[in-house]
Amino acid sequence: MTQPEKFDLEAFFEDARATPPQISQDLAARIAADAQAQMPRQRKLLRLWQRILGGIGGPAGFGGLVTATAVGFWFGVAPPADAMDPLVLLGAVEVMADEDVTDLTGFGLSGFVLENDEG
């Protein structure tokens, strides 16, 4: 066998582009069925949590919600000294003098008043 002196690679590429290879529909269906059989089955609950996590912004959004929850809880337990009682702002309770309220709960919203029984 002898090699021709001039080898035109571009002609072969043009022939390949003109007639691209085709696979049969049966082969494509079998490949898709095999791929589907190899994929792990997801549980519905796992998919639900993935959708929820995706809806809040992924792991970064979840971290922000956890941080906001922790800060909100801490402000509820130990509010700043100059924080106004939200029930007073809404008019649900009257403002009490600080000496009348003994803070037993740590919330600053104690309804417990210690009365002096001695006199």
N, C-alpha and C. Protein backbone atom coordinates (compact mmCIF):
# COMPACT_ATOMS: atom_id res chain seq x y z
N MET A 1 0.81 -1.16 0.00
CA MET A 1 0.00 0.00 0.00
C MET A 1 0.87 1.24 0.00
N THR A 2 0.50 2.12 -0.82
CA THR A 2 1.28 3.34 -0.90
C THR A 2 0.43 4.51 -0.47
N GLN A 3 1.04 5.44 0.16
CA GLN A 3 0.38 6.66 0.63
C GLN A 3 0.39 7.66 -0.51
N PRO A 4 -0.74 8.32 -0.79
CA PRO A 4 -0.69 9.34 -1.84
C PRO A 4 0.19 10.50 -1.39
N GLU A 5 0.75 11.17 -2.36
CA GLU A 5 1.67 12.26 -2.03
C GLU A 5 0.94 13.42 -1.35
N LYS A 6 -0.25 13.68 -1.80
CA LYS A 6 -0.99 14.78 -1.21
C LYS A 6 -2.23 14.21 -0.51
N PHE A 7 -2.30 14.46 0.79
CA PHE A 7 -3.41 13.95 1.61
C PHE A 7 -4.27 15.14 2.01
N ASP A 8 -5.51 15.15 1.56
CA ASP A 8 -6.40 16.28 1.82
C ASP A 8 -7.32 15.94 3.00
N LEU A 9 -6.92 16.38 4.18
CA LEU A 9 -7.67 16.12 5.40
C LEU A 9 -8.99 16.90 5.42
N GLU A 10 -8.98 18.09 4.88
CA GLU A 10 -10.19 18.91 4.87
C GLU A 10 -11.30 18.24 4.05
N ALA A 11 -10.96 17.51 3.02
CA ALA A 11 -11.97 16.80 2.21
C ALA A 11 -12.66 15.73 3.05
N PHE A 12 -11.91 15.05 3.88
CA PHE A 12 -12.51 14.04 4.76
C PHE A 12 -13.45 14.69 5.78
N PHE A 13 -13.06 15.84 6.31
CA PHE A 13 -13.91 16.55 7.27
C PHE A 13 -15.20 17.02 6.60
N GLU A 14 -15.13 17.48 5.36
CA GLU A 14 -16.32 17.91 4.65
C GLU A 14 -17.26 16.73 4.39
N ASP A 15 -16.69 15.57 4.05
CA ASP A 15 -17.53 14.38 3.87
C ASP A 15 -18.20 13.97 5.17
N ALA A 16 -17.47 14.07 6.29
CA ALA A 16 -18.04 13.69 7.58
C ALA A 16 -19.15 14.66 7.98
N ARG A 17 -18.97 15.96 7.70
CA ARG A 17 -20.01 16.94 8.03
C ARG A 17 -21.24 16.74 7.15
N ALA A 18 -21.04 16.31 5.94
CA ALA A 18 -22.17 16.14 5.01
C ALA A 18 -23.04 14.96 5.42
N THR A 19 -22.46 13.93 5.98
CA THR A 19 -23.22 12.73 6.38
C THR A 19 -22.89 12.39 7.83
N PRO A 20 -23.52 13.08 8.80
CA PRO A 20 -23.23 12.77 10.21
C PRO A 20 -23.76 11.39 10.56
N PRO A 21 -23.12 10.72 11.48
CA PRO A 21 -23.58 9.38 11.86
C PRO A 21 -24.91 9.47 12.61
N GLN A 22 -25.77 8.50 12.37
CA GLN A 22 -27.09 8.47 13.00
C GLN A 22 -27.21 7.17 13.79
N ILE A 23 -27.85 7.26 14.97
CA ILE A 23 -28.13 6.04 15.72
C ILE A 23 -29.61 5.75 15.58
N SER A 24 -29.95 4.49 15.71
CA SER A 24 -31.35 4.11 15.55
C SER A 24 -32.15 4.53 16.78
N GLN A 25 -33.44 4.69 16.60
CA GLN A 25 -34.32 5.06 17.71
C GLN A 25 -34.35 3.98 18.78
N ASP A 26 -34.23 2.73 18.36
CA ASP A 26 -34.22 1.61 19.30
C ASP A 26 -32.99 1.70 20.21
N LEU A 27 -31.82 1.98 19.62
CA LEU A 27 -30.59 2.10 20.40
C LEU A 27 -30.69 3.29 21.37
N ALA A 28 -31.22 4.42 20.93
CA ALA A 28 -31.36 5.59 21.79
C ALA A 28 -32.30 5.28 22.96
N ALA A 29 -33.39 4.54 22.70
CA ALA A 29 -34.33 4.18 23.76
C ALA A 29 -33.68 3.24 24.77
N ARG A 30 -32.89 2.28 24.30
CA ARG A 30 -32.20 1.37 25.22
C ARG A 30 -31.17 2.10 26.07
N ILE A 31 -30.44 3.04 25.47
CA ILE A 31 -29.45 3.82 26.23
C ILE A 31 -30.15 4.64 27.31
N ALA A 32 -31.27 5.27 26.96
CA ALA A 32 -32.01 6.07 27.94
C ALA A 32 -32.57 5.19 29.06
N ALA A 33 -33.06 3.99 28.73
CA ALA A 33 -33.60 3.08 29.74
C ALA A 33 -32.49 2.60 30.67
N ASP A 34 -31.31 2.28 30.12
CA ASP A 34 -30.19 1.86 30.96
C ASP A 34 -29.73 2.98 31.88
N ALA A 35 -29.69 4.19 31.36
CA ALA A 35 -29.28 5.33 32.18
C ALA A 35 -30.27 5.58 33.31
N GLN A 36 -31.56 5.46 33.00
CA GLN A 36 -32.60 5.66 34.01
C GLN A 36 -32.52 4.59 35.09
N ALA A 37 -32.18 3.35 34.70
CA ALA A 37 -32.07 2.26 35.67
C ALA A 37 -30.87 2.45 36.59
N GLN A 38 -29.83 3.11 36.11
CA GLN A 38 -28.62 3.31 36.93
C GLN A 38 -28.72 4.50 37.87
N MET A 39 -29.68 5.39 37.65
CA MET A 39 -29.80 6.57 38.51
C MET A 39 -30.39 6.16 39.86
N PRO A 40 -29.87 6.74 40.95
CA PRO A 40 -30.42 6.39 42.27
C PRO A 40 -31.82 6.98 42.42
N ARG A 41 -32.64 6.24 43.13
CA ARG A 41 -34.01 6.71 43.35
C ARG A 41 -34.00 7.68 44.52
N GLN A 42 -34.59 8.81 44.31
CA GLN A 42 -34.66 9.81 45.37
C GLN A 42 -35.97 9.65 46.12
N ARG A 43 -35.88 9.83 47.41
CA ARG A 43 -37.08 9.78 48.22
C ARG A 43 -37.82 11.10 48.09
N LYS A 44 -39.12 11.05 48.26
CA LYS A 44 -39.93 12.25 48.11
C LYS A 44 -39.57 13.28 49.17
N LEU A 45 -39.29 12.83 50.39
CA LEU A 45 -38.95 13.76 51.46
C LEU A 45 -37.63 14.46 51.17
N LEU A 46 -36.67 13.74 50.62
CA LEU A 46 -35.39 14.35 50.27
C LEU A 46 -35.58 15.40 49.19
N ARG A 47 -36.40 15.09 48.20
CA ARG A 47 -36.67 16.08 47.15
C ARG A 47 -37.37 17.31 47.70
N LEU A 48 -38.27 17.11 48.68
CA LEU A 48 -38.96 18.24 49.31
C LEU A 48 -37.95 19.14 50.02
N TRP A 49 -37.03 18.57 50.78
CA TRP A 49 -36.04 19.38 51.49
C TRP A 49 -35.10 20.08 50.52
N GLN A 50 -34.79 19.43 49.42
CA GLN A 50 -33.95 20.09 48.41
C GLN A 50 -34.67 21.27 47.80
N ARG A 51 -35.97 21.14 47.58
CA ARG A 51 -36.74 22.25 47.03
C ARG A 51 -36.85 23.40 48.03
N ILE A 52 -37.06 23.06 49.30
CA ILE A 52 -37.14 24.11 50.33
C ILE A 52 -35.81 24.82 50.45
N LEU A 53 -34.73 24.06 50.51
CA LEU A 53 -33.40 24.67 50.62
C LEU A 53 -33.10 25.53 49.40
N GLY A 54 -33.49 25.09 48.24
CA GLY A 54 -33.29 25.90 47.04
C GLY A 54 -34.14 27.16 47.06
N GLY A 55 -35.32 27.08 47.66
CA GLY A 55 -36.21 28.23 47.72
C GLY A 55 -35.74 29.33 48.65
N ILE A 56 -34.95 28.98 49.66
CA ILE A 56 -34.48 30.00 50.60
C ILE A 56 -33.08 30.49 50.25
N GLY A 57 -32.53 30.02 49.17
CA GLY A 57 -31.23 30.53 48.74
C GLY A 57 -30.09 29.57 48.97
N GLY A 58 -30.37 28.32 49.20
CA GLY A 58 -29.31 27.34 49.36
C GLY A 58 -28.72 27.38 50.76
N PRO A 59 -27.51 26.82 50.93
CA PRO A 59 -26.89 26.79 52.25
C PRO A 59 -26.63 28.18 52.83
N ALA A 60 -26.33 29.15 51.99
CA ALA A 60 -26.08 30.50 52.50
C ALA A 60 -27.37 31.10 53.06
N GLY A 61 -28.47 30.91 52.38
CA GLY A 61 -29.75 31.40 52.88
C GLY A 61 -30.17 30.70 54.15
N PHE A 62 -29.91 29.41 54.24
CA PHE A 62 -30.23 28.66 55.45
C PHE A 62 -29.39 29.16 56.62
N GLY A 63 -28.11 29.43 56.37
CA GLY A 63 -27.25 29.97 57.43
C GLY A 63 -27.72 31.33 57.90
N GLY A 64 -28.20 32.17 56.98
CA GLY A 64 -28.74 33.47 57.36
C GLY A 64 -29.99 33.34 58.21
N LEU A 65 -30.86 32.39 57.87
CA LEU A 65 -32.07 32.18 58.68
C LEU A 65 -31.73 31.68 60.07
N VAL A 66 -30.75 30.79 60.17
CA VAL A 66 -30.34 30.29 61.49
C VAL A 66 -29.76 31.42 62.33
N THR A 67 -28.95 32.26 61.71
CA THR A 67 -28.36 33.39 62.43
C THR A 67 -29.43 34.37 62.90
N ALA A 68 -30.37 34.70 62.01
CA ALA A 68 -31.45 35.62 62.38
C ALA A 68 -32.31 35.04 63.50
N THR A 69 -32.54 33.73 63.47
CA THR A 69 -33.33 33.09 64.51
C THR A 69 -32.60 33.16 65.85
N ALA A 70 -31.31 32.89 65.85
CA ALA A 70 -30.53 32.94 67.09
C ALA A 70 -30.49 34.35 67.66
N VAL A 71 -30.30 35.35 66.81
CA VAL A 71 -30.26 36.74 67.28
C VAL A 71 -31.63 37.16 67.79
N GLY A 72 -32.69 36.79 67.09
CA GLY A 72 -34.04 37.13 67.55
C GLY A 72 -34.36 36.48 68.88
N PHE A 73 -33.96 35.25 69.05
CA PHE A 73 -34.17 34.57 70.34
C PHE A 73 -33.39 35.28 71.44
N TRP A 74 -32.16 35.66 71.14
CA TRP A 74 -31.35 36.33 72.17
C TRP A 74 -31.93 37.70 72.53
N PHE A 75 -32.43 38.45 71.54
CA PHE A 75 -33.07 39.72 71.85
C PHE A 75 -34.34 39.51 72.65
N GLY A 76 -35.00 38.39 72.46
CA GLY A 76 -36.18 38.10 73.27
C GLY A 76 -35.83 37.76 74.69
N VAL A 77 -34.72 37.07 74.90
CA VAL A 77 -34.29 36.69 76.24
C VAL A 77 -33.67 37.86 76.98
N ALA A 78 -32.79 38.59 76.33
CA ALA A 78 -32.08 39.70 76.97
C ALA A 78 -32.14 40.92 76.07
N PRO A 79 -33.26 41.63 76.07
CA PRO A 79 -33.38 42.79 75.19
C PRO A 79 -32.45 43.92 75.64
N PRO A 80 -32.12 44.82 74.74
CA PRO A 80 -31.30 45.96 75.14
C PRO A 80 -32.03 46.79 76.20
N ALA A 81 -31.29 47.52 77.01
CA ALA A 81 -31.86 48.25 78.14
C ALA A 81 -32.84 49.33 77.70
N ASP A 82 -32.61 49.95 76.56
CA ASP A 82 -33.49 51.03 76.13
C ASP A 82 -34.59 50.57 75.17
N ALA A 83 -34.81 49.27 75.07
CA ALA A 83 -35.84 48.74 74.18
C ALA A 83 -37.22 48.97 74.78
N MET A 84 -38.15 49.39 73.95
CA MET A 84 -39.51 49.65 74.39
C MET A 84 -40.30 48.35 74.33
N ASP A 85 -41.18 48.15 75.28
CA ASP A 85 -42.02 46.97 75.32
C ASP A 85 -43.03 47.04 74.17
N PRO A 86 -43.09 46.04 73.29
CA PRO A 86 -44.03 46.11 72.16
C PRO A 86 -45.49 46.13 72.60
N LEU A 87 -45.82 45.54 73.75
CA LEU A 87 -47.20 45.58 74.22
C LEU A 87 -47.60 46.99 74.64
N VAL A 88 -46.65 47.77 75.15
CA VAL A 88 -46.93 49.16 75.49
C VAL A 88 -47.17 49.96 74.22
N LEU A 89 -46.37 49.68 73.18
CA LEU A 89 -46.55 50.40 71.92
C LEU A 89 -47.91 50.12 71.30
N LEU A 90 -48.43 48.93 71.46
CA LEU A 90 -49.72 48.57 70.91
C LEU A 90 -50.89 49.00 71.79
N GLY A 91 -50.59 49.46 73.01
CA GLY A 91 -51.63 49.89 73.93
C GLY A 91 -52.28 48.76 74.68
N ALA A 92 -51.70 47.59 74.68
CA ALA A 92 -52.30 46.44 75.35
C ALA A 92 -52.08 46.50 76.86
N VAL A 93 -51.00 47.11 77.30
CA VAL A 93 -50.72 47.24 78.74
C VAL A 93 -50.30 48.67 79.01
N GLU A 94 -50.40 49.05 80.26
CA GLU A 94 -49.97 50.38 80.65
C GLU A 94 -48.52 50.33 81.08
N VAL A 95 -47.88 51.48 80.99
CA VAL A 95 -46.48 51.56 81.41
C VAL A 95 -46.43 51.49 82.92
N MET A 96 -45.58 50.62 83.44
CA MET A 96 -45.40 50.48 84.87
C MET A 96 -44.06 51.09 85.26
N ALA A 97 -44.00 51.57 86.43
CA ALA A 97 -42.74 52.10 86.93
C ALA A 97 -41.78 50.95 87.16
N ASP A 98 -40.51 51.23 86.99
CA ASP A 98 -39.50 50.17 87.14
C ASP A 98 -39.48 49.59 88.54
N GLU A 99 -39.79 50.39 89.56
CA GLU A 99 -39.73 49.86 90.92
C GLU A 99 -40.91 48.94 91.23
N ASP A 100 -41.97 49.00 90.41
CA ASP A 100 -43.12 48.14 90.65
C ASP A 100 -42.94 46.74 90.07
N VAL A 101 -42.03 46.59 89.15
CA VAL A 101 -41.87 45.32 88.45
C VAL A 101 -40.57 44.67 88.88
N THR A 102 -40.68 43.46 89.35
CA THR A 102 -39.49 42.68 89.67
C THR A 102 -39.25 41.75 88.51
N ASP A 103 -38.10 41.87 87.91
CA ASP A 103 -37.80 41.09 86.72
C ASP A 103 -37.35 39.69 87.13
N LEU A 104 -38.28 38.75 87.11
CA LEU A 104 -37.96 37.38 87.48
C LEU A 104 -37.68 36.49 86.28
N THR A 105 -38.11 36.92 85.11
CA THR A 105 -38.01 36.04 83.95
C THR A 105 -36.80 36.32 83.09
N GLY A 106 -36.21 37.49 83.18
CA GLY A 106 -35.10 37.84 82.30
C GLY A 106 -35.57 38.42 80.99
N PHE A 107 -36.90 38.50 80.80
CA PHE A 107 -37.44 39.04 79.56
C PHE A 107 -37.72 40.54 79.65
N GLY A 108 -37.76 41.07 80.86
CA GLY A 108 -38.09 42.48 81.03
C GLY A 108 -39.57 42.75 80.94
N LEU A 109 -40.39 41.70 80.83
CA LEU A 109 -41.83 41.85 80.70
C LEU A 109 -42.54 41.11 81.83
N SER A 110 -41.99 41.16 83.01
CA SER A 110 -42.52 40.38 84.10
C SER A 110 -43.82 40.99 84.61
N GLY A 111 -44.80 40.16 84.83
CA GLY A 111 -46.06 40.59 85.41
C GLY A 111 -46.09 40.31 86.89
N PHE A 112 -45.00 39.78 87.41
CA PHE A 112 -44.95 39.43 88.82
C PHE A 112 -44.56 40.66 89.63
N VAL A 113 -45.35 40.97 90.60
CA VAL A 113 -45.04 42.08 91.49
C VAL A 113 -44.98 41.50 92.89
N LEU A 114 -43.87 41.69 93.55
CA LEU A 114 -43.73 41.21 94.93
C LEU A 114 -44.31 42.27 95.86
N GLU A 115 -45.23 41.87 96.67
CA GLU A 115 -45.85 42.79 97.61
C GLU A 115 -45.24 42.56 98.98
N ASN A 116 -45.11 43.61 99.69
CA ASN A 116 -44.55 43.53 101.02
C ASN A 116 -45.70 43.24 102.00
N ASP A 117 -45.67 42.05 102.59
CA ASP A 117 -46.74 41.66 103.52
C ASP A 117 -46.52 42.23 104.93
N GLU A 118 -45.37 42.79 105.19
CA GLU A 118 -45.07 43.23 106.54
C GLU A 118 -45.67 44.57 106.90
N GLY A 119 -46.13 45.31 106.00
CA GLY A 119 -46.67 46.54 106.50
C GLY A 119 -46.82 47.55 105.51
